[in-house]
Tab-separated table of C-alpha atoms in Angstrom:
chain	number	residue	atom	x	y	z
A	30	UNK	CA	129.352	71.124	138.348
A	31	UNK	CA	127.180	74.423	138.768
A	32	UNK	CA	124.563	74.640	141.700
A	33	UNK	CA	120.425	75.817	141.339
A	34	UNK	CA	118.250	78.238	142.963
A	35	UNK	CA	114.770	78.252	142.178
A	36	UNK	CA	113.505	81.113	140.146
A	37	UNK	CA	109.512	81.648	139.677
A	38	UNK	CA	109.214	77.862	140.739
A	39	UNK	CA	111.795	76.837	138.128
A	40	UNK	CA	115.451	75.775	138.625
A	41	UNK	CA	118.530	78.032	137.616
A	42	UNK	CA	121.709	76.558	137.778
A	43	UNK	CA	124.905	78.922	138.139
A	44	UNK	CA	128.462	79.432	138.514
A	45	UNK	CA	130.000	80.379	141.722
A	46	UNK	CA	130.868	84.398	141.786
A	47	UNK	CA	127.271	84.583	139.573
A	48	UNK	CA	124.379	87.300	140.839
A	49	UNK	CA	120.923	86.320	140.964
A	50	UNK	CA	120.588	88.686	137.696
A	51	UNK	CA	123.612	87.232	135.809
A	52	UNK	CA	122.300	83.522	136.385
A	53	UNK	CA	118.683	84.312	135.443
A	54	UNK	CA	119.784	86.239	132.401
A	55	UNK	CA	122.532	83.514	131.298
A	56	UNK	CA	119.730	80.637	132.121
A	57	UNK	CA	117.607	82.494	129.353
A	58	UNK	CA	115.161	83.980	132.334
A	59	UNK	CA	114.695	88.013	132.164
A	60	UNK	CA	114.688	89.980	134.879
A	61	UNK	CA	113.431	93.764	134.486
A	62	UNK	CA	116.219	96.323	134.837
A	63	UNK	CA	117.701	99.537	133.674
A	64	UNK	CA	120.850	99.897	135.407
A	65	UNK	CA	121.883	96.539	135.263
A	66	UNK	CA	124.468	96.277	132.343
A	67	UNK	CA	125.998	92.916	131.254
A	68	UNK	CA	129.396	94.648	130.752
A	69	UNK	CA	129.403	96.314	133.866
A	70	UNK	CA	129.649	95.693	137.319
A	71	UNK	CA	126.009	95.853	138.899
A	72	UNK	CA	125.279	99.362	140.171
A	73	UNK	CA	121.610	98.808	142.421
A	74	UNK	CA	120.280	102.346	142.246
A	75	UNK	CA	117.168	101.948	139.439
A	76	UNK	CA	116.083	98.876	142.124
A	77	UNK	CA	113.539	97.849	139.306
A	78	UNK	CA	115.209	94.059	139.288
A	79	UNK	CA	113.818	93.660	143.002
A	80	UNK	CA	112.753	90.122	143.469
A	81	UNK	CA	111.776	88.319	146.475
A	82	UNK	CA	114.586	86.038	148.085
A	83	UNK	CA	112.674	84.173	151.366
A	84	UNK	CA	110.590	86.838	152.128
A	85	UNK	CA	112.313	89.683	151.471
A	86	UNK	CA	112.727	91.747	148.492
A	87	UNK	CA	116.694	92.740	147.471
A	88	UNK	CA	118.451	93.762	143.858
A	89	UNK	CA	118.762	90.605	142.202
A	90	UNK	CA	121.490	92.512	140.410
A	91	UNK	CA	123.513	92.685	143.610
A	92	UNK	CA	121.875	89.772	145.361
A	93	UNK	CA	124.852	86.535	145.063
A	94	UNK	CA	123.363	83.055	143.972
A	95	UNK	CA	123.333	80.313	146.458
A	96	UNK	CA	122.218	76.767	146.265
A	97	UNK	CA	118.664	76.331	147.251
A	98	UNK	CA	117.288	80.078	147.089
A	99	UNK	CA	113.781	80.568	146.550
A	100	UNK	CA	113.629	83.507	143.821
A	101	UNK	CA	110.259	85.308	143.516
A	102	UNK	CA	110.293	88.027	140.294
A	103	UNK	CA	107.329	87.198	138.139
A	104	UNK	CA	104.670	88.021	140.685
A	105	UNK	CA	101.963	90.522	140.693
A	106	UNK	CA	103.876	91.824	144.234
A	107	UNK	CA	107.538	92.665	142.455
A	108	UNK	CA	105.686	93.999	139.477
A	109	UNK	CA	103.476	96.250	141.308
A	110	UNK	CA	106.148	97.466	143.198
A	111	UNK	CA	108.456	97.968	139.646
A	112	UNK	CA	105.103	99.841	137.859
A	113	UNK	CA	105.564	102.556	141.237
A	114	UNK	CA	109.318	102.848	140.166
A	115	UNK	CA	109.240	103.188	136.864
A	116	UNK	CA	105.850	105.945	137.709
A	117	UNK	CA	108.558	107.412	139.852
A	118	UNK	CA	111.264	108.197	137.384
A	119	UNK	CA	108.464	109.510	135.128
A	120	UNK	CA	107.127	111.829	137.234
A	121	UNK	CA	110.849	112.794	138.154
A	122	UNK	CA	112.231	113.760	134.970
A	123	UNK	CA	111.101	115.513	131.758
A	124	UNK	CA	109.344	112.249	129.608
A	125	UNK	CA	108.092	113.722	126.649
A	126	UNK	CA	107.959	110.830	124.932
A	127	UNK	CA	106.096	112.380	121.858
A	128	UNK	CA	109.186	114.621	120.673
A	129	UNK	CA	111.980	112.934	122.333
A	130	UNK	CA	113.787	111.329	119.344
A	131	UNK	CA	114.944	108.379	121.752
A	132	UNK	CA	111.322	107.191	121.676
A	133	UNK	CA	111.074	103.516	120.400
A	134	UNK	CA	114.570	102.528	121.466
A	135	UNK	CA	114.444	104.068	124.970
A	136	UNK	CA	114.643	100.973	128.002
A	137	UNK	CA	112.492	103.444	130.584
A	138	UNK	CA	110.042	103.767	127.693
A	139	UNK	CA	109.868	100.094	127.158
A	140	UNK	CA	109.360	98.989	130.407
A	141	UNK	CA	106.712	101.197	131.191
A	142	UNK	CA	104.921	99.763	127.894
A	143	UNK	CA	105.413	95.869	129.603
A	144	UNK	CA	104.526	97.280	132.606
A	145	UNK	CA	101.343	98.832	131.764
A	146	UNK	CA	102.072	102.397	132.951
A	147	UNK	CA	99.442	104.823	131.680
A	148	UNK	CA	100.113	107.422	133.382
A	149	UNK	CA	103.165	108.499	136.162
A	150	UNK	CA	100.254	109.009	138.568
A	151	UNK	CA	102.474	111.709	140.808
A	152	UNK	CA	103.120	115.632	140.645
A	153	UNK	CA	105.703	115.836	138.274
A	154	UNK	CA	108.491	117.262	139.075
A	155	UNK	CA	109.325	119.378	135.937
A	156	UNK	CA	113.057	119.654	136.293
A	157	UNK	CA	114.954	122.722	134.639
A	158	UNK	CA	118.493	121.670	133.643
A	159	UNK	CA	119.920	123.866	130.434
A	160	UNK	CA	120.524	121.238	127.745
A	161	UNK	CA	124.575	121.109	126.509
A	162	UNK	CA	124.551	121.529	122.937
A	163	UNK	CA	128.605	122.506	123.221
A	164	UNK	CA	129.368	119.794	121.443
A	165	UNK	CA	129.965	119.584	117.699
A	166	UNK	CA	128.420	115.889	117.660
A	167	UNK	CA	127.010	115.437	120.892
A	168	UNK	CA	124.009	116.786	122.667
A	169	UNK	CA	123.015	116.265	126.537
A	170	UNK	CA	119.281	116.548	127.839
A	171	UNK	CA	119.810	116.366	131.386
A	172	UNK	CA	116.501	116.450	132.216
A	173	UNK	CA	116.020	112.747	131.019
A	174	UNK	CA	118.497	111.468	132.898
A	175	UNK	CA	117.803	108.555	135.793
A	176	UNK	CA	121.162	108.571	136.983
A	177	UNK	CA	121.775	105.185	136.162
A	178	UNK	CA	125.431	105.722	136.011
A	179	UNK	CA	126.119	103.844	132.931
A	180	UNK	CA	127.964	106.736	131.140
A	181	UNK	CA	129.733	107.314	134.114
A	182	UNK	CA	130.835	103.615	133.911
A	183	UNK	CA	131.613	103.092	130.757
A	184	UNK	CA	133.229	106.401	130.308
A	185	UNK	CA	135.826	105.522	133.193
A	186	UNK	CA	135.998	101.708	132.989
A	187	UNK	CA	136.336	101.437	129.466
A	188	UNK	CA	137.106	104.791	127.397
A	189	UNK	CA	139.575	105.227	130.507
A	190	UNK	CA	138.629	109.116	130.283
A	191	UNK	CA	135.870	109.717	133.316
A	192	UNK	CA	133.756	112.658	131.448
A	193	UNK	CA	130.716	111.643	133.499
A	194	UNK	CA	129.891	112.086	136.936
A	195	UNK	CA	127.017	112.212	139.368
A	196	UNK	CA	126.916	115.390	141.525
A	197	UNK	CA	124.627	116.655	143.978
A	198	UNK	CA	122.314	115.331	146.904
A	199	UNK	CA	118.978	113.780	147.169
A	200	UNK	CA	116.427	115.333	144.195
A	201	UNK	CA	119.101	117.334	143.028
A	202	UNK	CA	121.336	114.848	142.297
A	203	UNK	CA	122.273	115.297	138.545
A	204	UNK	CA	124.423	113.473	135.927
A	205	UNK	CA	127.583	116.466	134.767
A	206	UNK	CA	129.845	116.732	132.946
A	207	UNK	CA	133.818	116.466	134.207
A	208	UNK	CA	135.343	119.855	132.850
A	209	UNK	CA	136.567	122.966	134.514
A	210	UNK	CA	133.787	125.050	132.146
A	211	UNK	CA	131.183	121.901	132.761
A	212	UNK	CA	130.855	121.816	129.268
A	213	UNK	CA	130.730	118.878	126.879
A	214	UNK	CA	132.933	120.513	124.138
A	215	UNK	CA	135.918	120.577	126.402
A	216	UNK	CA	135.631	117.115	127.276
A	217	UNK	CA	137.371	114.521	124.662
A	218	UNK	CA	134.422	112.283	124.473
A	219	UNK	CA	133.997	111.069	120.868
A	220	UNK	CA	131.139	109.286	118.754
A	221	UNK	CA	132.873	105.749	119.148
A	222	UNK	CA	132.867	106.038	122.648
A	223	UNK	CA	131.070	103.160	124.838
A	224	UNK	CA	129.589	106.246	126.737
A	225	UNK	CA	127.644	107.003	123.800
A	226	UNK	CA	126.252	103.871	123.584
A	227	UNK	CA	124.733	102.533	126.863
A	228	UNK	CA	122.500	105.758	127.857
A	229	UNK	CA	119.412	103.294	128.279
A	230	UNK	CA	117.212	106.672	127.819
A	231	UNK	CA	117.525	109.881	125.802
A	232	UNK	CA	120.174	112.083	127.330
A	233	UNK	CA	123.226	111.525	125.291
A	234	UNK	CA	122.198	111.677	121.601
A	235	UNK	CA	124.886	112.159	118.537
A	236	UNK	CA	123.734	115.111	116.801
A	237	UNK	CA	121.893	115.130	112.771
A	238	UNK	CA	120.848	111.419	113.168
A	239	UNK	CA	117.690	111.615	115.122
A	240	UNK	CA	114.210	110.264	114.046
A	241	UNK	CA	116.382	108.399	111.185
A	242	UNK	CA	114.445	105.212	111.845
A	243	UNK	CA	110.875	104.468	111.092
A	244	UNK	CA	108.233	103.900	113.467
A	245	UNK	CA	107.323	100.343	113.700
A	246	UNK	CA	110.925	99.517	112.892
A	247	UNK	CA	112.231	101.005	116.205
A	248	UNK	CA	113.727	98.500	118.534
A	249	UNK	CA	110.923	98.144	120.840
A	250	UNK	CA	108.102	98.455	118.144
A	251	UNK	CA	107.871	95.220	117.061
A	252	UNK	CA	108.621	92.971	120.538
A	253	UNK	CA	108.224	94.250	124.305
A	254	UNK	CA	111.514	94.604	126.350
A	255	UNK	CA	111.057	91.503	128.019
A	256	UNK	CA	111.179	89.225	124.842
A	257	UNK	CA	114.763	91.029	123.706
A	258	UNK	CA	116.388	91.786	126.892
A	259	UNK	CA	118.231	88.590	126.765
A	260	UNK	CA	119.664	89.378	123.346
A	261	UNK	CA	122.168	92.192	125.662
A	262	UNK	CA	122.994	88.951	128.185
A	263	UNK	CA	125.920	87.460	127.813
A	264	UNK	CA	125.384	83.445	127.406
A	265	UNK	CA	127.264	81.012	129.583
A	266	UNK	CA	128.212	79.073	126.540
A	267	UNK	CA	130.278	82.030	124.825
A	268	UNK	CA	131.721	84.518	128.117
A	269	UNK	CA	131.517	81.320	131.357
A	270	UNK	CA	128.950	83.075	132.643
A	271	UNK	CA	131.000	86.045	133.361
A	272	UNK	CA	132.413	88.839	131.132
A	273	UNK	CA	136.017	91.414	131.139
A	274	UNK	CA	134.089	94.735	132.580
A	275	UNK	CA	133.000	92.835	135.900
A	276	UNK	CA	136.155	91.444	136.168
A	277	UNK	CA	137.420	94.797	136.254
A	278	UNK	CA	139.796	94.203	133.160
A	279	UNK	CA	138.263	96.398	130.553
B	17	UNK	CA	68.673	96.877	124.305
B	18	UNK	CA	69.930	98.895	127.733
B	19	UNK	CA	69.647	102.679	127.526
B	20	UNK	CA	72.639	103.655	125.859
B	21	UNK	CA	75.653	105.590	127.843
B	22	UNK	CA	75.827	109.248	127.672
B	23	UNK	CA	79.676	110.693	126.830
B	24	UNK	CA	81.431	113.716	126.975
B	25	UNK	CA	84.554	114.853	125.233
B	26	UNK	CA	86.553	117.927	125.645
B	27	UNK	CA	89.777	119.252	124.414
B	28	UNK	CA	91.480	121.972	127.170
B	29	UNK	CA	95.355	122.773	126.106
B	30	UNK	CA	94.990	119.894	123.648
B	31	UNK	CA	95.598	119.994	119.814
B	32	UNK	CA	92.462	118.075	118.836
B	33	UNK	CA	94.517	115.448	117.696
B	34	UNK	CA	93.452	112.824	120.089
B	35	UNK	CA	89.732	113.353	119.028
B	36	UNK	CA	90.712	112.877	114.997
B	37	UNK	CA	92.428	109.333	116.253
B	38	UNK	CA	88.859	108.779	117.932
B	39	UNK	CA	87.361	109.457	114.618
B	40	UNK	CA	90.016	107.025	113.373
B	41	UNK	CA	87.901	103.797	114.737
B	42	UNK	CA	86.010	105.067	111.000
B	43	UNK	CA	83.410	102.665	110.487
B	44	UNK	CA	83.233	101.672	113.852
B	45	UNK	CA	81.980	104.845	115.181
B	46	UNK	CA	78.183	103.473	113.846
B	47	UNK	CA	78.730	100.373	116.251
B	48	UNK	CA	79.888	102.803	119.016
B	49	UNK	CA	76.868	104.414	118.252
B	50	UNK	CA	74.521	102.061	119.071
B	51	UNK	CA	76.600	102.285	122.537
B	52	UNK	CA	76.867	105.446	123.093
B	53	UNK	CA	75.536	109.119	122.638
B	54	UNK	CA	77.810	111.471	123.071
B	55	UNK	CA	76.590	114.551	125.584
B	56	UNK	CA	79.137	117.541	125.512
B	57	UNK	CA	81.538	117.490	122.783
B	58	UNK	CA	83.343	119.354	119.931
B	59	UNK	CA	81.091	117.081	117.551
B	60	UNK	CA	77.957	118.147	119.239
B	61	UNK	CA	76.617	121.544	119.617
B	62	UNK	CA	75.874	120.916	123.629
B	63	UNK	CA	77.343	123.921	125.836
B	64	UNK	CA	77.651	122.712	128.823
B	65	UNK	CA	78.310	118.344	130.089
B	66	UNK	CA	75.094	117.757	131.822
B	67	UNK	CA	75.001	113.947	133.557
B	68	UNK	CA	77.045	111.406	132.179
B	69	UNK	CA	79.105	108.128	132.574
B	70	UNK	CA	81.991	108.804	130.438
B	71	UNK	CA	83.598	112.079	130.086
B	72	UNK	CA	87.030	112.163	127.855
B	73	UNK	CA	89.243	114.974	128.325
B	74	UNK	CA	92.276	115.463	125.682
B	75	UNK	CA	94.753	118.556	126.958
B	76	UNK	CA	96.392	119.429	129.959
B	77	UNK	CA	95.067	122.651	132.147
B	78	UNK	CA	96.898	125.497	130.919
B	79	UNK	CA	94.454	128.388	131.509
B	80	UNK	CA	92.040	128.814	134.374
B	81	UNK	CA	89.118	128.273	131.835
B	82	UNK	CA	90.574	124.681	131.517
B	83	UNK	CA	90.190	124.515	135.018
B	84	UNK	CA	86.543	125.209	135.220
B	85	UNK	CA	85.922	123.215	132.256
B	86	UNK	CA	87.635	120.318	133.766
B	87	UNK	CA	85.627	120.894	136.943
B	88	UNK	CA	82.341	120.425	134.750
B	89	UNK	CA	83.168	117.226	133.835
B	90	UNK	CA	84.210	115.966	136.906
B	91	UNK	CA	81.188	116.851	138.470
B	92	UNK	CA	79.049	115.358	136.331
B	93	UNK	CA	81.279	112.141	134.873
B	94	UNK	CA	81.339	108.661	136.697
B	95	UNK	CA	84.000	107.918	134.831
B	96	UNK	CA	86.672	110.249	133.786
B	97	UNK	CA	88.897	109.560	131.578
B	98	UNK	CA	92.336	111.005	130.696
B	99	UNK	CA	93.258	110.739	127.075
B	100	UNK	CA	96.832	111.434	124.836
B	101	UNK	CA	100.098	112.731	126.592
B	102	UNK	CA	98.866	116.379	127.315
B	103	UNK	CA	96.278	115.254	129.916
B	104	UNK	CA	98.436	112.721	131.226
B	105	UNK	CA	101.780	114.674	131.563
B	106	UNK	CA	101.120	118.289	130.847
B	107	UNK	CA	102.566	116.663	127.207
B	108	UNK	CA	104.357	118.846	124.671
B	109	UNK	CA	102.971	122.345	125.682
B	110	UNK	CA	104.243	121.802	129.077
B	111	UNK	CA	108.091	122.307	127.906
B	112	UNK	CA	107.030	125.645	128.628
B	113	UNK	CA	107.287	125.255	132.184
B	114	UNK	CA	111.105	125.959	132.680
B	115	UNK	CA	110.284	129.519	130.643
B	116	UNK	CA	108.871	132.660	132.600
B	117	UNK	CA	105.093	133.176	131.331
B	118	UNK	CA	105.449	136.979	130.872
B	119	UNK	CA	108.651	136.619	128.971
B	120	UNK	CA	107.033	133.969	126.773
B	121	UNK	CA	103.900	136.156	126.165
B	122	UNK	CA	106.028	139.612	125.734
B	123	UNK	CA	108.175	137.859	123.192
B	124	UNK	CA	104.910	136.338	121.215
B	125	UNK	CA	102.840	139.796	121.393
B	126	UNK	CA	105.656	142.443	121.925
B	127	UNK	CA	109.006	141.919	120.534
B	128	UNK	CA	108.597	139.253	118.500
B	129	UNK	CA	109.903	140.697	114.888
B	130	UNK	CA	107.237	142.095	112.461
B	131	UNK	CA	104.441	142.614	114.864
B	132	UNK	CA	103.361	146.165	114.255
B	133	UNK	CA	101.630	147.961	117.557
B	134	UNK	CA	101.467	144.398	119.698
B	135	UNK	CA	100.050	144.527	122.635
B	136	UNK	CA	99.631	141.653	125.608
B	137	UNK	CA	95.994	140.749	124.727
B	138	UNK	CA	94.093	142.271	128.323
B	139	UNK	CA	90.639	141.430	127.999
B	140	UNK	CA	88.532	139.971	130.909
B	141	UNK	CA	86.790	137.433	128.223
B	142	UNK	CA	89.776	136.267	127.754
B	143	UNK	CA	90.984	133.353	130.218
B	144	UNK	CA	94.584	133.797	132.007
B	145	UNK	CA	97.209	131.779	131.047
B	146	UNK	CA	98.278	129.484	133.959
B	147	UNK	CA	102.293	129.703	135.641
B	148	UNK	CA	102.383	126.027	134.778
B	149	UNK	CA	100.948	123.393	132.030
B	150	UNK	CA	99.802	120.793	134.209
B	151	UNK	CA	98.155	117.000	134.033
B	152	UNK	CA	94.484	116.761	134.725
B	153	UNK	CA	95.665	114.444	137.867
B	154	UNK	CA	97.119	117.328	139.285
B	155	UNK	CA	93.668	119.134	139.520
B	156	UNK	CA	91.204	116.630	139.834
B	157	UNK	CA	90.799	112.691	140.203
B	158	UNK	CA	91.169	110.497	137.092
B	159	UNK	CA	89.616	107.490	136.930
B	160	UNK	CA	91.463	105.928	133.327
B	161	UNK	CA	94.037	107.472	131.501
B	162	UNK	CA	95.269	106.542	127.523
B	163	UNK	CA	98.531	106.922	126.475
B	164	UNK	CA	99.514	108.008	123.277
B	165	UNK	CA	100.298	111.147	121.538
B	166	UNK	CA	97.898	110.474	119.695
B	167	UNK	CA	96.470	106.835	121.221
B	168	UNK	CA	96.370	105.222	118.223
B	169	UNK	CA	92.074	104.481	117.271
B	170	UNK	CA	92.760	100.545	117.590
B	171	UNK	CA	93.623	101.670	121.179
B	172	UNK	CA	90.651	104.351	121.780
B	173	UNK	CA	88.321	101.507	120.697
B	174	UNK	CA	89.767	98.505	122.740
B	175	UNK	CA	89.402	100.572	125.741
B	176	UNK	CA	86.285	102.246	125.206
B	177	UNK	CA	84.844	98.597	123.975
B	178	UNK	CA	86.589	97.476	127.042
B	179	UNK	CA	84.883	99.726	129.417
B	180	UNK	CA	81.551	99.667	128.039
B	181	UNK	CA	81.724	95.824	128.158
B	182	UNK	CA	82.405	95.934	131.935
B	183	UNK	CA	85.996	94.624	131.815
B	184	UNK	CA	88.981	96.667	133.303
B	185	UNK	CA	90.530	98.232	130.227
B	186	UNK	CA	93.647	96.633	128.971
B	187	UNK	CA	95.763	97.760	125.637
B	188	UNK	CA	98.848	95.347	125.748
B	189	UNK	CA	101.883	95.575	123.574
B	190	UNK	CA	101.304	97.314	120.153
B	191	UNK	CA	98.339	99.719	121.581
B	192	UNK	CA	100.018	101.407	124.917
B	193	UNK	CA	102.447	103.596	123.776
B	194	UNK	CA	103.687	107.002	124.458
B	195	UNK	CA	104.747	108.822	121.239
C-alpha cells in the first residue's frame, strides 16, 4: 500500500524511502535535471529539479515524499527560475555548441532547447583550463564541465577507482583528475568504465569516435529531453522503485 | 497595404553564414519582400543603417570597427536582433580568448613557416583587433537573439514572420538549436 502527493494537480503515489524526483520519474512524470542520476544517490548542486513544495521551492531530487504534499514543477515560476540556471552554466563555461562533438546528445544542450534559451544573457565567463589529451583513448575539456559530480560518482561508487574529484572554491571550483602528475594517462580509467558514460555534457569524450553520428539522428534531434528523460528512470515495476547505487551496494 | 518595414543586416566577426541560411527561406524571400525592404546590408549597396525597425547583426565584436558598426545599428534599430552563435556567445572565433592576441598575430604574420618578409599589418585604416571576442550583449542591448550556427532558414523565417506579425517570436523544438 504506497501513499500520494500531488504533483502539478495530479496524484503520485510512492514507496516509503522514495524522493520527490524518484516518485515523479517512476510515476512516468519528468522532472528537469542534470545531476540527478537514477543510479546514483541524488547530489543537489545543478538545483534545476527545483519545484515548489507549500510555498517554497527545494531539490525535488533531495526533497523525501510524504503523503499529502502539494508539488508545484510545471509552472511558468520553476521554469523561469530553471531558464536563469541553465543561462548560468552557459555563461559559466565554454558552450560552443557548434564544434563541440557532444552536440545533439549533450543534457545541458537539451534542456536549454525545452527551455527556450536563446541566448545565456550574462558576461561570459570564458574559462581557461588546458584540455588533457594524456590519454591514449580519453580526452578531458574541462572547460565544459558543470561539476555535476557524476564522474566523480560513478568512478568511486562503481569502478571502485576514484579518478575524479572536485577541487577548488567558489568560481574556481573545477572537476581534476586524482594523480600525483594530475594527468589522465596515469590514472587507470578505461573505455568500459561507468565514468565514461554518465558525463551528461562534453568533457569526457573517448578519442577517434566523435561526430560519428548524423545530425537528425542524434539523441535529442528527433524528441526534446523532456519526452525521453523517463527512458533513464528506473520503473517501479522492474527495480521497487529503488535501484543498487542508492542503496549504496554497487 | 501598411508601409513596409525598413531592415538592416550586418555581419561584424561573422562568417556570412548566417545571412546564406537567410537566403535559405529561397522562394520566400519575394513574400518577405512585400514585408520588408531591407536598409543597410551586404545585399544592398547602402553605407551607412539610416532609420529602421529591424536591424540583424550576425558576428560577435572582435575589432573596434565592429564596435562602431554595432553602435550604428543600435542607434538607429527599434529592434535589434542578435543572430547565429557568434553574436550570441562570441561563437567559434571566441576560442581565441584563452590565447595572447600578440602571440596569435606574431605567429600568423611573423613566424608562421613560409611567410617571406611578414610583418604585423600597422596601418591606421586598418581596425585593431580587440583583447577579447565578445557577444553583442556585452556591448550593447539586444532586443531578440537566434540561435543556431547557422539558424536554420525555417527558423530565420518563423521568427522574422513572427515578429513582423506582432507575436513574440517563438521557434520550438526542431528550429532552436545551437550547432
Amino acid at each position: 500500500m504506497s501513499d500520494t502527493f500531488q504533483l502539478d494537480g495530479k496524484p503520485v503515489s510512492f514507496e516509503k524511502g522514495q524522493t520527490v524526483m524518484q516518485a515523479a520519474l517512476a510515476a512516468g512524470h519528468y522532472i528537469p535535471h542534470l545531476c540527478y542520476h537514477p543510479e546514483f544517490k541524488p547530489h543537489g548542486s545543478c538545483k534545476v529539479c527545483t519545484v515548489k513544495v507549500g510555498g517554497r521551492t527545494t531539490a525535488s531530487c533531495t526533497m523525501p515524499a510524504e503523503a499529502g504534499l502539494n508539488v508545484e514543477s510545471d509552472i511558468d515560476e520553476m521554469n523561469g527560475l530553471r531558464r536563469t540556471l541553465v543561462q548560468m552554466l552557459f555563461a559559466e563555461g565554454n558552450h560552443f555548441c557548434p564544434s563541440c562533438e557532444k552536440s545533439g546528445n549533450c543534457m545541458l544542450q537539451a534542456l536549454g532547447y525545452d527551455l527556450e534559451v536563446h541566448t545565456a544573457g550574462f558576461r561570459h565567463l570564458y574559462p581557461d583550463r588546458p584540455l588533457d589529451a594524456s590519454h591514449p583513448d580519453i580526452l578531458l575539456d574541462f572547460n565544459r564541465c558543470i561539476l555535476c559530480e557524476l564522474c566523480v560518482r560513478a568512478s568511486a561508487e562503481v569502478d571502485g577507482k576514484n579518478v575524479f574529484a572536485l577541487s577548488g572554491r567558489g568560481i574556481t571550483k573545477h572537476l581534476i583528475v586524482n594523480a600525483e602528475s594530475g594527468l589522465l594517462k596515469d590514472t587507470d580509467i578505461a573505455l568500459t568504465d561507468k565514468a565514461m558514460q554518465v558525463c551528461p555534457v562534453g568533457v569526457i569524450l573517448p578519442k577517434r569516435v566523435g561526430f560519428s553520428v548524423p545530425i537528425g539522428q542524434r539523441r535529442y534531434d528527433q524528441r526534446p529531453i523532456s519526452a525521453q528523460a523517463l527512458d533513464d528512470a528506473p520503473r517501479q515495476a522492474d527495480a521497487g522503485g529503488s535501484c543498487a547505487a542508492c542503496e549504496g551496494t554497487p | 497595404m501598411s508601409k513596409k518595414l525598413r531592415v538592416a543586416t550586418t555581419s561584424l566577426a561573422g562568417c556570412f553564414g548566417c545571412h546564406m541560411s537567410l537566403l535559405d527561406i529561397d522562394e520566400r524571400l519575394f513574400p518577405l519582400l512585400d514585408l520588408i525592404e531591407f536598409d543597410r546590408s551586404p545585399l544592398t549597396d547602402i553605407k551607412h543603417c539610416g532609420p529602421c525597425d529591424i536591424g540583424l547583426i550576425e558576428g560577435g565584436i572582435c575589432n573596434a570597427e565592429n564596435v562602431h558598426v554595432l553602435r550604428e545599428f543600435r542607434k538607429n534599430c527599434k529592434i535589434l536582433i542578435a543572430i547565429g552563435s557568434c553574436a550570441i556567445t562570441g561563437g567559434l572565433p571566441a576560442q581565441r580568448n584563452h590565447l595572447d592576441l600578440g602571440s596569435c598575430l606574431t605567429e600568423v604574420y611573423l613566424t608562421e613557416p613560409g611567410l617571406a618578409h611578414g610583418h604585423i599589418p600597422n596601418d591606421p585604416e586598418l581596425p585593431l583587433p580587440l583583447d577579447k571576442v565578445h557577444p553583442l550583449h556585452e556591448v550593447v542591448k539586444i532586443d531578440y537573439f537566434i540561435p543556431g550556427c547557422p539558424p536554420s532558414g525555417d527558423a530565420i523565417w518563423k521568427f522574422l514572420t513572427d515578429l513582423i506579425a506582432g507575436k513574440t517570436p517563438e521557434l520550438g523544438h526542431g528550429l532552436i538549436k545551437y550547432d
